[in-house]
């Protein structure tokens, strides 16, 4: 038994298919760049393991403020997720600390302080991060894992795209649209008379 489809069903199918095709195209376009980013992340991690001083922030007061802000941002991302309100606030603090880090020490300005209500216990995730580096092995490993997740997504999206192309609903020989328009015209003529 063939199910009768409404215009909403058809529009949803077209929208779904269009978005699957666009996602497939975007993932394919970014695949080469993502592979290179993953390779770079792994290379940087290896370099940092070979020489831990490469990413060291140093010991200046500005470096201490940046170190604290980065530690808070890393903790907020790990605890609440990368797009959480806490993480966004922590990234703003990192931006302020970065400006201070780059600012002339002789300016006479007060040192920057992070937002007091969003302080995270470094002990909570101490084993996961190197807080003396902005880009540490956990951040790089997380990036590589995320790229692997996008690669897996690309495989699933391509399978779904192939399924949609082969399905009766979207097959080139399908006359649904013609039948649907003819039905609308018949209803219009019937109601007009």
mmCIF file of N, CA and C in Angstrom, residues 57-58 60-76 89-91 93-98 100-101 110-116 118-122 125 130-134:
data_model
loop_
_atom_site.group_PDB
_atom_site.id
_atom_site.type_symbol
_atom_site.label_atom_id
_atom_site.label_comp_id
_atom_site.label_asym_id
_atom_site.label_seq_id
_atom_site.Cartn_x
_atom_site.Cartn_y
_atom_site.Cartn_z
ATOM 1 N N UNK A 57 54.773 29.025 29.048
ATOM 2 C CA UNK A 57 54.358 30.422 29.105
ATOM 3 C C UNK A 57 55.372 31.339 29.780
ATOM 4 N N UNK A 58 56.277 30.802 30.539
ATOM 5 C CA UNK A 58 57.250 31.635 31.241
ATOM 6 C C UNK A 58 56.801 31.949 32.651
ATOM 7 N N UNK A 60 56.630 35.439 34.009
ATOM 8 C CA UNK A 60 56.285 36.836 34.265
ATOM 9 C C UNK A 60 54.901 36.925 34.917
ATOM 10 N N UNK A 61 54.572 38.054 35.563
ATOM 11 C CA UNK A 61 53.229 38.211 36.139
ATOM 12 C C UNK A 61 52.129 38.084 35.080
ATOM 13 N N UNK A 62 52.402 38.621 33.880
ATOM 14 C CA UNK A 62 51.417 38.509 32.802
ATOM 15 C C UNK A 62 51.227 37.049 32.386
ATOM 16 N N UNK A 63 52.326 36.296 32.359
ATOM 17 C CA UNK A 63 52.236 34.870 32.023
ATOM 18 C C UNK A 63 51.436 34.127 33.088
ATOM 19 N N UNK A 64 51.602 34.506 34.337
ATOM 20 C CA UNK A 64 50.837 33.871 35.420
ATOM 21 C C UNK A 64 49.343 34.130 35.258
ATOM 22 N N UNK A 65 48.988 35.361 34.879
ATOM 23 C CA UNK A 65 47.573 35.685 34.664
ATOM 24 C C UNK A 65 47.025 34.899 33.468
ATOM 25 N N UNK A 66 47.808 34.829 32.400
ATOM 26 C CA UNK A 66 47.369 34.076 31.230
ATOM 27 C C UNK A 66 47.248 32.592 31.568
ATOM 28 N N UNK A 67 48.213 32.073 32.314
ATOM 29 C CA UNK A 67 48.183 30.666 32.714
ATOM 30 C C UNK A 67 46.900 30.368 33.497
ATOM 31 N N UNK A 68 46.566 31.253 34.458
ATOM 32 C CA UNK A 68 45.370 31.052 35.278
ATOM 33 C C UNK A 68 44.109 31.114 34.404
ATOM 34 N N UNK A 69 44.048 32.092 33.499
ATOM 35 C CA UNK A 69 42.876 32.227 32.635
ATOM 36 C C UNK A 69 42.721 31.025 31.708
ATOM 37 N N UNK A 70 43.836 30.556 31.147
ATOM 38 C CA UNK A 70 43.790 29.386 30.258
ATOM 39 C C UNK A 70 43.364 28.145 31.051
ATOM 40 N N UNK A 71 43.890 27.992 32.263
ATOM 41 C CA UNK A 71 43.505 26.847 33.101
ATOM 42 C C UNK A 71 42.008 26.870 33.378
ATOM 43 N N UNK A 72 41.478 28.054 33.658
ATOM 44 C CA UNK A 72 40.039 28.177 33.916
ATOM 45 C C UNK A 72 39.231 27.853 32.661
ATOM 46 N N UNK A 73 39.694 28.319 31.514
ATOM 47 C CA UNK A 73 38.980 28.036 30.271
ATOM 48 C C UNK A 73 39.003 26.538 29.966
ATOM 49 N N UNK A 74 40.153 25.909 30.153
ATOM 50 C CA UNK A 74 40.250 24.466 29.915
ATOM 51 C C UNK A 74 39.323 23.710 30.858
ATOM 52 N N UNK A 75 39.292 24.134 32.128
ATOM 53 C CA UNK A 75 38.414 23.477 33.101
ATOM 54 C C UNK A 75 36.953 23.694 32.745
ATOM 55 N N UNK A 76 36.594 24.912 32.330
ATOM 56 C CA UNK A 76 35.208 25.203 31.959
ATOM 57 C C UNK A 76 34.782 24.390 30.746
ATOM 58 N N UNK A 89 32.408 32.663 28.897
ATOM 59 C CA UNK A 89 32.899 33.668 29.833
ATOM 60 C C UNK A 89 34.390 33.462 30.095
ATOM 61 N N UNK A 90 34.801 32.219 30.236
ATOM 62 C CA UNK A 90 36.219 31.931 30.454
ATOM 63 C C UNK A 90 37.067 32.349 29.265
ATOM 64 N N UNK A 91 36.560 32.166 28.040
ATOM 65 C CA UNK A 91 37.313 32.586 26.855
ATOM 66 C C UNK A 91 37.449 34.096 26.811
ATOM 67 N N UNK A 93 37.767 35.914 29.450
ATOM 68 C CA UNK A 93 38.851 36.152 30.408
ATOM 69 C C UNK A 93 40.211 35.850 29.785
ATOM 70 N N UNK A 94 40.285 34.798 28.970
ATOM 71 C CA UNK A 94 41.541 34.475 28.287
ATOM 72 C C UNK A 94 41.919 35.614 27.335
ATOM 73 N N UNK A 95 40.930 36.148 26.629
ATOM 74 C CA UNK A 95 41.214 37.272 25.721
ATOM 75 C C UNK A 95 41.781 38.462 26.489
ATOM 76 N N UNK A 96 41.194 38.768 27.639
ATOM 77 C CA UNK A 96 41.693 39.877 28.463
ATOM 78 C C UNK A 96 43.111 39.592 28.950
ATOM 79 N N UNK A 97 43.346 38.368 29.396
ATOM 80 C CA UNK A 97 44.680 38.007 29.889
ATOM 81 C C UNK A 97 45.699 38.032 28.757
ATOM 82 N N UNK A 98 45.285 37.644 27.563
ATOM 83 C CA UNK A 98 46.183 37.677 26.405
ATOM 84 C C UNK A 98 46.578 39.120 26.095
ATOM 85 N N UNK A 100 46.694 41.537 28.230
ATOM 86 C CA UNK A 100 47.589 41.932 29.315
ATOM 87 C C UNK A 100 48.980 41.337 29.098
ATOM 88 N N UNK A 101 49.006 40.094 28.650
ATOM 89 C CA UNK A 101 50.275 39.407 28.396
ATOM 90 C C UNK A 101 51.076 40.160 27.341
ATOM 91 N N UNK A 110 46.009 48.525 36.292
ATOM 92 C CA UNK A 110 45.799 47.465 37.276
ATOM 93 C C UNK A 110 45.867 46.118 36.568
ATOM 94 N N UNK A 111 46.388 45.097 37.242
ATOM 95 C CA UNK A 111 46.400 43.767 36.617
ATOM 96 C C UNK A 111 44.976 43.254 36.435
ATOM 97 N N UNK A 112 44.791 42.535 35.361
ATOM 98 C CA UNK A 112 43.494 41.946 35.060
ATOM 99 C C UNK A 112 43.187 40.832 36.059
ATOM 100 N N UNK A 113 41.926 40.698 36.434
ATOM 101 C CA UNK A 113 41.477 39.607 37.301
ATOM 102 C C UNK A 113 40.329 38.884 36.611
ATOM 103 N N UNK A 114 40.303 37.573 36.743
ATOM 104 C CA UNK A 114 39.227 36.814 36.109
ATOM 105 C C UNK A 114 37.919 37.015 36.868
ATOM 106 N N UNK A 115 36.825 36.673 36.225
ATOM 107 C CA UNK A 115 35.501 36.799 36.812
ATOM 108 C C UNK A 115 35.415 35.896 38.039
ATOM 109 N N UNK A 116 35.133 36.440 39.222
ATOM 110 C CA UNK A 116 35.220 35.644 40.450
ATOM 111 C C UNK A 116 34.180 34.534 40.567
ATOM 112 N N UNK A 118 33.198 32.455 38.330
ATOM 113 C CA UNK A 118 33.459 31.324 37.450
ATOM 114 C C UNK A 118 34.870 30.784 37.675
ATOM 115 N N UNK A 119 35.177 30.476 38.912
ATOM 116 C CA UNK A 119 36.472 29.893 39.250
ATOM 117 C C UNK A 119 36.285 28.380 39.323
ATOM 118 N N UNK A 120 37.168 27.636 38.712
ATOM 119 C CA UNK A 120 37.050 26.189 38.668
ATOM 120 C C UNK A 120 38.234 25.575 39.376
ATOM 121 N N UNK A 121 37.992 24.472 39.994
ATOM 122 C CA UNK A 121 39.047 23.775 40.702
ATOM 123 C C UNK A 121 39.953 23.079 39.707
ATOM 124 N N UNK A 122 41.206 23.510 39.679
ATOM 125 C CA UNK A 122 42.167 22.870 38.776
ATOM 126 C C UNK A 122 42.355 21.412 39.153
ATOM 127 N N UNK A 125 40.431 18.595 37.097
ATOM 128 C CA UNK A 125 40.918 18.001 35.841
ATOM 129 C C UNK A 125 42.428 18.114 35.719
ATOM 130 N N UNK A 130 48.194 20.290 30.785
ATOM 131 C CA UNK A 130 49.416 20.977 31.188
ATOM 132 C C UNK A 130 49.026 22.445 31.263
ATOM 133 N N UNK A 131 48.960 22.985 32.485
ATOM 134 C CA UNK A 131 48.501 24.354 32.657
ATOM 135 C C UNK A 131 49.596 25.384 32.415
ATOM 136 N N UNK A 132 50.777 24.945 32.070
ATOM 137 C CA UNK A 132 51.854 25.873 31.769
ATOM 138 C C UNK A 132 51.953 26.128 30.267
ATOM 139 N N UNK A 133 51.051 25.551 29.501
ATOM 140 C CA UNK A 133 51.030 25.730 28.045
ATOM 141 C C UNK A 133 49.614 26.047 27.599
ATOM 142 N N UNK A 134 49.481 26.912 26.635
ATOM 143 C CA UNK A 134 48.168 27.225 26.091
ATOM 144 C C UNK A 134 47.663 26.042 25.266
#
